[in-house]
Amino acid sequence: MIIDTSQISQIYLVCGKTDLRKGIDGLAGIVQEQYDLDPYSQALYLFCGTRKDRFKVVPCQ
């Protein structure tokens, strides 16, 4: 997936360990429930797993 960076208004780095086995819907749920943010806004959410060299991104729509 190629992300158009001109459409991104904010970038959030979610600190702490996240289970990266969750799909995009599960991670979007974390954004919505734990952080009270809109996962469908023009923002980019970066999640870190237990290993420090792996990230998963919830892209903007």
Short mmCIF file of N, CA and C in Angstrom, two decimals:
data_model
loop_
_atom_site.label_atom_id
_atom_site.label_comp_id
_atom_site.label_asym_id
_atom_site.label_seq_id
_atom_site.Cartn_x
_atom_site.Cartn_y
_atom_site.Cartn_z
N MET A 1 0.84 -1.17 0.00
CA MET A 1 0.00 0.00 0.00
C MET A 1 0.89 1.23 0.00
N ILE A 2 0.58 2.17 -0.87
CA ILE A 2 1.30 3.43 -0.93
C ILE A 2 0.44 4.49 -0.26
N ILE A 3 1.03 5.23 0.66
CA ILE A 3 0.31 6.25 1.42
C ILE A 3 0.66 7.61 0.84
N ASP A 4 -0.37 8.40 0.55
CA ASP A 4 -0.18 9.76 0.07
C ASP A 4 0.12 10.65 1.28
N THR A 5 1.37 11.04 1.44
CA THR A 5 1.78 11.79 2.62
C THR A 5 1.22 13.20 2.66
N SER A 6 0.76 13.70 1.55
CA SER A 6 0.17 15.05 1.56
C SER A 6 -1.19 15.06 2.25
N GLN A 7 -1.80 13.89 2.43
CA GLN A 7 -3.11 13.78 3.08
C GLN A 7 -3.01 13.60 4.59
N ILE A 8 -1.81 13.40 5.12
CA ILE A 8 -1.64 13.15 6.56
C ILE A 8 -1.51 14.47 7.30
N SER A 9 -2.37 14.67 8.30
CA SER A 9 -2.31 15.90 9.09
C SER A 9 -1.56 15.70 10.41
N GLN A 10 -1.61 14.48 10.97
CA GLN A 10 -0.93 14.19 12.23
C GLN A 10 -0.40 12.77 12.20
N ILE A 11 0.66 12.55 13.00
CA ILE A 11 1.23 11.21 13.16
C ILE A 11 1.27 10.90 14.65
N TYR A 12 0.71 9.76 15.03
CA TYR A 12 0.69 9.33 16.42
C TYR A 12 1.55 8.08 16.55
N LEU A 13 2.42 8.07 17.54
CA LEU A 13 3.23 6.90 17.87
C LEU A 13 2.66 6.33 19.17
N VAL A 14 2.08 5.15 19.08
CA VAL A 14 1.46 4.51 20.25
C VAL A 14 2.55 3.80 21.02
N CYS A 15 2.84 4.29 22.21
CA CYS A 15 3.92 3.74 23.04
C CYS A 15 3.46 2.48 23.76
N GLY A 16 4.40 1.64 24.08
CA GLY A 16 4.11 0.40 24.77
C GLY A 16 4.03 -0.76 23.79
N LYS A 17 3.92 -1.95 24.33
CA LYS A 17 3.87 -3.15 23.50
C LYS A 17 2.44 -3.40 23.04
N THR A 18 2.29 -3.66 21.76
CA THR A 18 0.99 -3.94 21.17
C THR A 18 1.06 -5.31 20.49
N ASP A 19 0.02 -6.08 20.63
CA ASP A 19 -0.06 -7.37 19.95
C ASP A 19 -0.29 -7.11 18.46
N LEU A 20 0.76 -7.26 17.66
CA LEU A 20 0.68 -6.96 16.24
C LEU A 20 -0.05 -8.04 15.45
N ARG A 21 -0.50 -9.10 16.12
CA ARG A 21 -1.31 -10.11 15.44
C ARG A 21 -2.71 -9.59 15.18
N LYS A 22 -3.08 -8.51 15.85
CA LYS A 22 -4.38 -7.91 15.59
C LYS A 22 -4.38 -7.33 14.19
N GLY A 23 -5.51 -7.37 13.57
CA GLY A 23 -5.65 -6.79 12.25
C GLY A 23 -5.84 -5.29 12.33
N ILE A 24 -6.04 -4.69 11.19
CA ILE A 24 -6.25 -3.26 11.12
C ILE A 24 -7.49 -2.86 11.91
N ASP A 25 -8.54 -3.67 11.86
CA ASP A 25 -9.76 -3.36 12.61
C ASP A 25 -9.52 -3.38 14.11
N GLY A 26 -8.72 -4.33 14.60
CA GLY A 26 -8.40 -4.39 16.02
C GLY A 26 -7.58 -3.21 16.48
N LEU A 27 -6.62 -2.80 15.66
CA LEU A 27 -5.79 -1.65 16.01
C LEU A 27 -6.60 -0.36 15.93
N ALA A 28 -7.50 -0.26 14.96
CA ALA A 28 -8.38 0.91 14.88
C ALA A 28 -9.28 0.97 16.11
N GLY A 29 -9.69 -0.18 16.62
CA GLY A 29 -10.47 -0.22 17.85
C GLY A 29 -9.69 0.30 19.04
N ILE A 30 -8.40 -0.02 19.11
CA ILE A 30 -7.55 0.50 20.19
C ILE A 30 -7.47 2.02 20.12
N VAL A 31 -7.29 2.54 18.91
CA VAL A 31 -7.22 3.99 18.73
C VAL A 31 -8.50 4.65 19.22
N GLN A 32 -9.62 4.04 18.88
CA GLN A 32 -10.91 4.63 19.23
C GLN A 32 -11.24 4.48 20.70
N GLU A 33 -11.02 3.30 21.27
CA GLU A 33 -11.44 3.04 22.65
C GLU A 33 -10.46 3.57 23.69
N GLN A 34 -9.17 3.30 23.52
CA GLN A 34 -8.20 3.67 24.55
C GLN A 34 -7.76 5.13 24.46
N TYR A 35 -7.70 5.66 23.26
CA TYR A 35 -7.16 7.02 23.08
C TYR A 35 -8.22 8.03 22.69
N ASP A 36 -9.46 7.59 22.50
CA ASP A 36 -10.59 8.45 22.17
C ASP A 36 -10.28 9.34 20.95
N LEU A 37 -9.67 8.71 19.92
CA LEU A 37 -9.36 9.40 18.68
C LEU A 37 -10.13 8.73 17.55
N ASP A 38 -10.29 9.44 16.46
CA ASP A 38 -10.99 8.92 15.30
C ASP A 38 -10.00 8.20 14.40
N PRO A 39 -10.09 6.87 14.28
CA PRO A 39 -9.12 6.14 13.44
C PRO A 39 -9.31 6.41 11.96
N TYR A 40 -10.39 7.07 11.58
CA TYR A 40 -10.66 7.35 10.17
C TYR A 40 -10.37 8.81 9.81
N SER A 41 -9.71 9.54 10.70
CA SER A 41 -9.32 10.92 10.40
C SER A 41 -8.07 10.90 9.51
N GLN A 42 -7.62 12.04 9.12
CA GLN A 42 -6.43 12.16 8.26
C GLN A 42 -5.17 12.09 9.12
N ALA A 43 -5.01 11.00 9.85
CA ALA A 43 -3.86 10.80 10.73
C ALA A 43 -3.26 9.43 10.47
N LEU A 44 -2.03 9.26 10.92
CA LEU A 44 -1.31 8.00 10.78
C LEU A 44 -0.98 7.50 12.18
N TYR A 45 -1.28 6.24 12.48
CA TYR A 45 -1.05 5.67 13.80
C TYR A 45 -0.01 4.56 13.67
N LEU A 46 1.09 4.66 14.42
CA LEU A 46 2.16 3.67 14.39
C LEU A 46 2.14 2.89 15.69
N PHE A 47 2.09 1.57 15.58
CA PHE A 47 2.09 0.67 16.73
C PHE A 47 3.38 -0.12 16.75
N CYS A 48 3.98 -0.28 17.93
CA CYS A 48 5.21 -1.06 18.09
C CYS A 48 4.86 -2.38 18.77
N GLY A 49 5.50 -3.45 18.32
CA GLY A 49 5.29 -4.76 18.92
C GLY A 49 6.30 -5.01 20.03
N THR A 50 6.47 -6.26 20.40
CA THR A 50 7.42 -6.59 21.45
C THR A 50 8.86 -6.41 20.97
N ARG A 51 9.07 -6.66 19.68
CA ARG A 51 10.39 -6.40 19.10
C ARG A 51 10.43 -4.94 18.69
N LYS A 52 11.54 -4.30 18.92
CA LYS A 52 11.66 -2.87 18.66
C LYS A 52 11.87 -2.53 17.19
N ASP A 53 12.02 -3.55 16.36
CA ASP A 53 12.28 -3.28 14.94
C ASP A 53 11.07 -3.53 14.06
N ARG A 54 9.89 -3.70 14.66
CA ARG A 54 8.68 -3.97 13.87
C ARG A 54 7.58 -3.01 14.25
N PHE A 55 6.96 -2.45 13.26
CA PHE A 55 5.84 -1.54 13.45
C PHE A 55 4.68 -1.96 12.57
N LYS A 56 3.48 -1.57 12.96
CA LYS A 56 2.31 -1.75 12.12
C LYS A 56 1.62 -0.39 12.07
N VAL A 57 1.11 -0.07 10.90
CA VAL A 57 0.54 1.25 10.67
C VAL A 57 -0.94 1.13 10.39
N VAL A 58 -1.72 2.01 11.03
CA VAL A 58 -3.13 2.19 10.67
C VAL A 58 -3.14 3.45 9.83
N PRO A 59 -3.33 3.29 8.51
CA PRO A 59 -3.24 4.45 7.62
C PRO A 59 -4.50 5.30 7.65
N CYS A 60 -4.34 6.50 7.19
CA CYS A 60 -5.50 7.39 7.06
C CYS A 60 -6.33 6.94 5.87
N GLN A 61 -7.58 7.25 5.89
CA GLN A 61 -8.50 6.84 4.82
C GLN A 61 -8.51 7.83 3.69
#
